[in-house]
Amino acid sequence: MAVEVLKEKWNSKVVEVTLGTGDKAVTLGGESTLPFLTFEGEMPNPPRFALEVFDTPPTDWPDILVEPYKDVINDPVAWAKKCVEYGADIVALRLVSAHPDGQNRSGAELAEVCKAVADAIDVPLMIIGCGVEEKDAEIFPVIGEALSGRNCLLSSATKDNYKPIVATCMVHGHSVVASAPLDINLSKQLNIMIMEMNLAPNRIVMDPLIGALGYGIEYSYSIIERMRLGALTGDKILAMPVVCFIGQEAWKAKEAKDPEVAEWGDYALRAIHWETVTTVALIQAGGHLFVMRHPKSLAEVKEHLKRISK
């Protein structure tokens, strides 16, 4: 007796956002179904992965995370090339030295670093600010101009600093990450404000903020899933792809940083798996771009995708 498979019918799809130029350009989104339910719709573009590069050596990374980059960690250009060797679809350059409480480097200084990295790689470049809204609003216009036409992804625009960053994207041909803290309505409000400046939806990527495994991942999963459902049911304000900053959250967890607690199991496996499992969970939730740190975690996630995509 044949068993009928019940299928959900969706009336819309996720917007496609393309980053970079040329043969190595990356397209996010485009799905007309929930993750991997390809009998109900299409997944034209697979999940994509970025590896992070810091423009100045990180001071709070555990040794296990430093190890893959130990020979290049003082040189962001060489570090970016290493990330490409490790299989990154995108390089995510984090401008730590811009922070006002640190080196407080100017937009012009940072633009030189960003341009050197962009010139050295053939994959798209994502640029992550220092996290201080006023400073990011100051530096991104300078950086965006220096990289004009390269279709970079600038991260992040918030409700308090989006105007100069979005204007830079419009003038110089970049895309923007719209960041709002784990609230559907706040994400929608920010998307509306950005689109009111006439930046097209296909140049916006949403960042709902996430929590890692054991640290609020359930709520993150729920928010991302609701965003995907909104896109599939025709909510144009929630139809953009989602970026998840996995590395910065997973490697904050004590389970990923503390090698001394024997009852938690083998530290080397535990630390890597904390990032891997966080990523896999949010892929199933409906995320599109995953900003990671350890190349071994990236390799594990890619192997998992091969298995479930057969």
Coordinates of C-alpha atoms in Angstrom, one line a residue:
M1 CA 0.0 0.0 0.0
A2 CA 1.4 3.3 -1.1
V3 CA 1.9 5.9 1.7
E4 CA 1.1 9.5 0.7
V5 CA 3.6 12.0 1.9
L6 CA 1.8 15.1 3.2
K7 CA 3.5 18.3 1.9
E8 CA 3.3 21.8 3.2
K9 CA 2.6 24.4 0.6
W10 CA 4.5 27.7 0.8
N11 CA 3.6 30.8 -1.2
S12 CA 6.9 32.6 -1.0
K13 CA 10.7 32.2 -0.6
V14 CA 13.8 33.7 1.0
V15 CA 15.4 36.6 -0.9
E16 CA 18.7 35.8 -2.6
V17 CA 21.7 37.9 -1.6
T18 CA 24.9 37.7 -3.6
L19 CA 28.3 38.7 -2.0
G20 CA 31.5 39.3 -3.8
T21 CA 32.1 39.3 -7.6
G22 CA 33.3 37.0 -10.2
D23 CA 33.6 33.2 -10.1
K24 CA 33.9 33.0 -6.3
A25 CA 30.8 35.2 -5.6
V26 CA 28.6 33.6 -2.9
T27 CA 24.8 33.6 -3.0
L28 CA 22.7 33.2 0.2
G29 CA 19.1 32.3 0.5
G30 CA 16.6 31.5 -2.2
E31 CA 14.8 28.6 -0.4
S32 CA 11.2 27.9 -0.9
T33 CA 11.0 25.3 1.9
L34 CA 12.2 24.7 5.5
P35 CA 15.8 23.5 5.8
F36 CA 16.5 20.3 3.8
L37 CA 12.8 19.5 3.2
T38 CA 13.5 19.5 -0.6
F39 CA 10.4 17.4 -1.3
E40 CA 8.4 20.5 -0.4
G41 CA 10.4 23.1 -2.2
E42 CA 13.9 24.2 -3.4
M43 CA 17.2 24.9 -1.6
P44 CA 19.1 26.4 -4.5
N45 CA 22.1 27.6 -2.4
P46 CA 23.7 25.6 0.4
P47 CA 24.7 27.1 3.8
R48 CA 27.9 29.1 3.5
F49 CA 30.7 29.5 6.0
A50 CA 33.1 32.3 6.9
L51 CA 36.2 32.0 9.0
E52 CA 37.2 35.0 11.1
V53 CA 40.4 37.0 10.9
F54 CA 41.4 39.6 13.5
D55 CA 43.3 42.7 12.4
T56 CA 45.3 42.5 15.6
P57 CA 46.2 39.2 17.4
P58 CA 43.4 38.1 19.8
T59 CA 44.3 38.1 23.4
D60 CA 41.5 35.9 24.8
W61 CA 41.5 32.9 22.5
P62 CA 42.4 29.5 24.1
D63 CA 45.5 27.8 22.8
I64 CA 43.5 25.2 20.9
L65 CA 41.9 28.0 18.8
V66 CA 45.2 29.8 18.2
E67 CA 47.1 26.7 17.1
P68 CA 45.7 26.5 13.5
Y69 CA 46.7 30.1 12.9
K70 CA 49.9 30.4 15.0
D71 CA 52.1 31.1 12.0
V72 CA 49.9 33.8 10.6
I73 CA 48.1 35.4 13.5
N74 CA 50.2 38.5 13.4
D75 CA 49.5 39.2 9.8
P76 CA 45.8 39.6 8.7
V77 CA 46.6 39.2 5.1
A78 CA 48.4 35.8 5.6
W79 CA 45.7 34.8 8.1
A80 CA 43.0 35.5 5.4
K81 CA 44.8 33.4 2.9
K82 CA 45.0 30.6 5.5
C83 CA 41.3 30.8 6.0
V84 CA 40.7 30.3 2.3
E85 CA 43.1 27.3 2.4
Y86 CA 41.0 25.9 5.2
G87 CA 37.9 26.0 3.0
A88 CA 36.1 29.3 4.0
D89 CA 33.6 30.5 1.5
I90 CA 34.0 34.0 2.9
V91 CA 36.7 35.7 4.9
A92 CA 35.3 37.7 7.9
L93 CA 37.7 40.5 8.9
R94 CA 37.1 41.7 12.5
L95 CA 38.4 45.2 13.1
V96 CA 39.3 44.9 16.8
S97 CA 41.9 47.7 16.6
A98 CA 39.2 50.2 15.9
H99 CA 37.8 50.0 19.4
P100 CA 38.1 53.4 21.2
D101 CA 39.4 51.7 24.3
G102 CA 42.1 49.9 22.4
Q103 CA 44.2 51.2 19.5
N104 CA 41.3 53.4 18.2
R105 CA 42.6 53.2 14.7
S106 CA 41.2 55.6 12.1
G107 CA 39.0 54.7 9.2
A108 CA 41.9 55.5 6.8
E109 CA 44.2 53.1 8.6
L110 CA 41.7 50.4 8.7
A111 CA 40.8 50.8 5.1
E112 CA 44.4 50.0 4.1
V113 CA 44.2 46.8 6.0
C114 CA 40.8 45.9 4.5
K115 CA 42.0 46.6 1.0
A116 CA 45.2 44.5 1.5
V117 CA 43.1 41.6 2.7
A118 CA 40.6 42.0 -0.2
D119 CA 43.4 42.1 -2.7
A120 CA 45.0 38.9 -1.3
I121 CA 41.9 36.6 -1.5
D122 CA 39.5 35.5 -4.3
V123 CA 36.5 34.9 -2.1
P124 CA 34.1 37.6 -0.8
L125 CA 35.1 39.7 2.2
M126 CA 32.9 40.4 5.2
I127 CA 34.0 43.3 7.4
I128 CA 33.0 43.3 11.1
G129 CA 33.3 46.5 13.1
C130 CA 34.6 46.9 16.6
G131 CA 31.1 46.8 18.1
V132 CA 31.0 50.4 19.3
E133 CA 28.1 51.9 17.3
E134 CA 29.5 55.4 17.0
K135 CA 32.9 54.2 15.9
D136 CA 31.5 51.7 13.4
A137 CA 29.4 54.5 11.9
E138 CA 32.6 56.6 11.5
I139 CA 34.9 54.0 9.9
F140 CA 32.6 52.1 7.6
P141 CA 32.1 55.0 5.1
V142 CA 35.9 55.3 4.7
I143 CA 36.3 51.5 4.3
G144 CA 33.3 51.2 2.0
E145 CA 34.8 53.8 -0.3
A146 CA 38.2 52.1 -0.4
L147 CA 36.5 48.8 -1.4
S148 CA 34.0 50.3 -3.8
G149 CA 32.5 47.9 -6.2
R150 CA 33.8 44.7 -4.4
N151 CA 30.3 43.9 -3.0
C152 CA 31.5 43.3 0.6
L153 CA 29.3 42.5 3.5
L154 CA 29.5 45.3 6.2
S155 CA 28.6 44.2 9.7
S156 CA 26.7 45.5 11.5
A157 CA 24.1 48.2 11.2
T158 CA 21.9 48.8 14.2
K159 CA 18.9 51.1 14.9
D160 CA 21.3 53.7 16.2
N161 CA 24.0 53.8 13.5
Y162 CA 22.4 52.3 10.3
K163 CA 22.1 55.5 8.3
P164 CA 25.8 56.2 7.4
I165 CA 26.5 52.5 7.0
V166 CA 23.5 51.9 4.7
A167 CA 24.4 55.0 2.7
T168 CA 27.9 53.6 2.2
C169 CA 26.4 50.4 0.9
M170 CA 24.2 52.2 -1.6
V171 CA 26.9 54.4 -3.0
H172 CA 29.7 51.9 -3.1
G173 CA 27.9 48.6 -4.0
H174 CA 28.1 46.7 -0.7
S175 CA 25.6 44.7 1.3
V176 CA 24.8 45.2 5.0
V177 CA 24.1 43.1 8.1
A178 CA 21.1 44.4 10.0
S179 CA 21.6 43.5 13.7
A180 CA 18.8 43.4 16.2
P181 CA 18.8 41.6 19.6
L182 CA 16.7 38.4 19.4
D183 CA 13.4 40.0 18.8
I184 CA 11.3 39.5 15.6
N185 CA 9.7 42.9 15.9
L186 CA 13.0 44.7 16.4
S187 CA 14.4 43.0 13.4
K188 CA 11.5 44.0 11.3
Q189 CA 11.7 47.6 12.4
L190 CA 15.3 47.8 11.5
N191 CA 14.7 46.2 8.1
I192 CA 11.9 48.7 7.4
M193 CA 14.2 51.6 8.3
I194 CA 16.9 50.3 6.0
M195 CA 14.6 49.7 3.1
E196 CA 13.1 53.2 3.6
M197 CA 16.6 54.4 2.6
N198 CA 16.1 52.5 -0.7
L199 CA 18.6 49.8 -0.1
A200 CA 17.1 46.7 -1.8
P201 CA 16.2 43.6 0.2
N202 CA 18.7 41.6 -1.8
R203 CA 21.5 43.5 -0.2
I204 CA 20.4 42.9 3.4
V205 CA 21.4 40.0 5.7
M206 CA 19.7 39.7 9.1
D207 CA 21.6 39.1 12.3
P208 CA 19.1 38.2 15.1
L209 CA 22.0 37.6 17.6
I210 CA 22.5 34.1 18.8
G211 CA 23.4 32.1 21.9
A212 CA 25.7 29.1 21.8
L213 CA 24.9 25.5 22.8
G214 CA 23.9 25.6 26.5
Y215 CA 23.7 29.4 26.5
G216 CA 20.3 30.3 24.9
I217 CA 20.5 28.3 21.7
E218 CA 16.9 27.2 22.1
Y219 CA 15.7 30.8 21.9
S220 CA 18.0 31.6 19.0
Y221 CA 16.7 28.5 17.1
S222 CA 13.1 29.7 17.7
I223 CA 13.7 33.2 16.4
I224 CA 15.5 32.0 13.3
E225 CA 12.9 29.4 12.6
R226 CA 10.2 32.1 12.9
M227 CA 12.1 34.3 10.4
R228 CA 12.2 31.4 7.9
L229 CA 8.5 30.8 8.4
G230 CA 7.8 34.4 7.9
A231 CA 9.7 34.4 4.6
L232 CA 7.9 31.3 3.3
T233 CA 4.5 32.7 4.2
G234 CA 5.0 36.0 2.4
D235 CA 6.3 38.4 5.0
K236 CA 8.7 40.5 2.8
I237 CA 10.2 42.2 5.9
L238 CA 11.5 38.9 7.1
A239 CA 12.5 37.4 3.8
M240 CA 16.2 38.1 3.9
P241 CA 18.9 35.5 4.7
V242 CA 20.2 35.1 8.3
V243 CA 23.8 35.3 9.5
C244 CA 24.9 33.6 12.7
F245 CA 28.1 34.6 14.5
I246 CA 28.9 31.2 15.8
G247 CA 32.6 31.5 16.7
Q248 CA 32.3 34.6 19.0
E249 CA 29.5 32.8 21.0
A250 CA 30.7 29.2 21.0
W251 CA 34.2 30.1 22.2
K252 CA 32.9 32.2 25.1
A253 CA 31.4 29.0 26.7
K254 CA 33.4 27.7 29.6
E255 CA 33.1 24.2 28.1
A256 CA 35.0 25.4 25.1
K257 CA 37.6 27.4 27.0
D258 CA 38.4 25.4 30.2
P259 CA 40.6 22.3 29.7
E260 CA 40.8 21.5 33.4
V261 CA 37.5 19.9 34.1
A262 CA 38.1 16.2 33.4
E263 CA 34.5 15.1 33.9
W264 CA 33.5 17.1 30.9
G265 CA 35.4 14.8 28.7
D266 CA 38.3 15.2 26.3
Y267 CA 38.9 18.9 26.0
A268 CA 40.2 18.9 22.4
L269 CA 37.0 17.1 21.2
R270 CA 34.7 19.1 23.5
A271 CA 35.9 22.5 22.4
I272 CA 35.7 21.8 18.7
H273 CA 32.3 20.1 19.0
W274 CA 30.9 23.0 20.9
E275 CA 31.3 25.2 17.8
T276 CA 30.3 22.3 15.5
V277 CA 27.0 21.5 17.3
T278 CA 26.0 25.1 17.7
T279 CA 26.5 25.6 13.9
V280 CA 24.6 22.4 12.9
A281 CA 21.6 23.3 15.2
L282 CA 21.3 26.8 13.6
I283 CA 21.6 25.4 10.1
Q284 CA 18.5 23.3 10.9
A285 CA 16.8 26.4 12.3
G286 CA 17.2 28.2 9.0
G287 CA 20.4 30.2 9.1
H288 CA 22.4 30.9 5.9
L289 CA 25.8 32.3 6.7
F290 CA 27.8 31.0 9.6
V291 CA 30.8 32.9 10.9
M292 CA 33.1 30.4 12.5
R293 CA 36.6 30.3 14.0
H294 CA 38.2 26.8 14.2
P295 CA 38.9 25.1 10.8
K296 CA 38.3 21.7 12.3
S297 CA 34.8 22.7 13.3
L298 CA 34.2 23.9 9.8
A299 CA 35.4 20.6 8.3
E300 CA 33.1 18.7 10.7
V301 CA 30.1 20.8 9.7
K302 CA 30.8 20.4 6.0
E303 CA 31.1 16.6 6.4
H304 CA 27.8 16.6 8.2
L305 CA 26.1 18.5 5.4
K306 CA 27.5 16.0 2.9
R307 CA 25.8 13.2 4.8
I308 CA 22.4 14.7 5.2
S309 CA 22.3 16.0 1.7
K310 CA 22.7 12.6 0.0

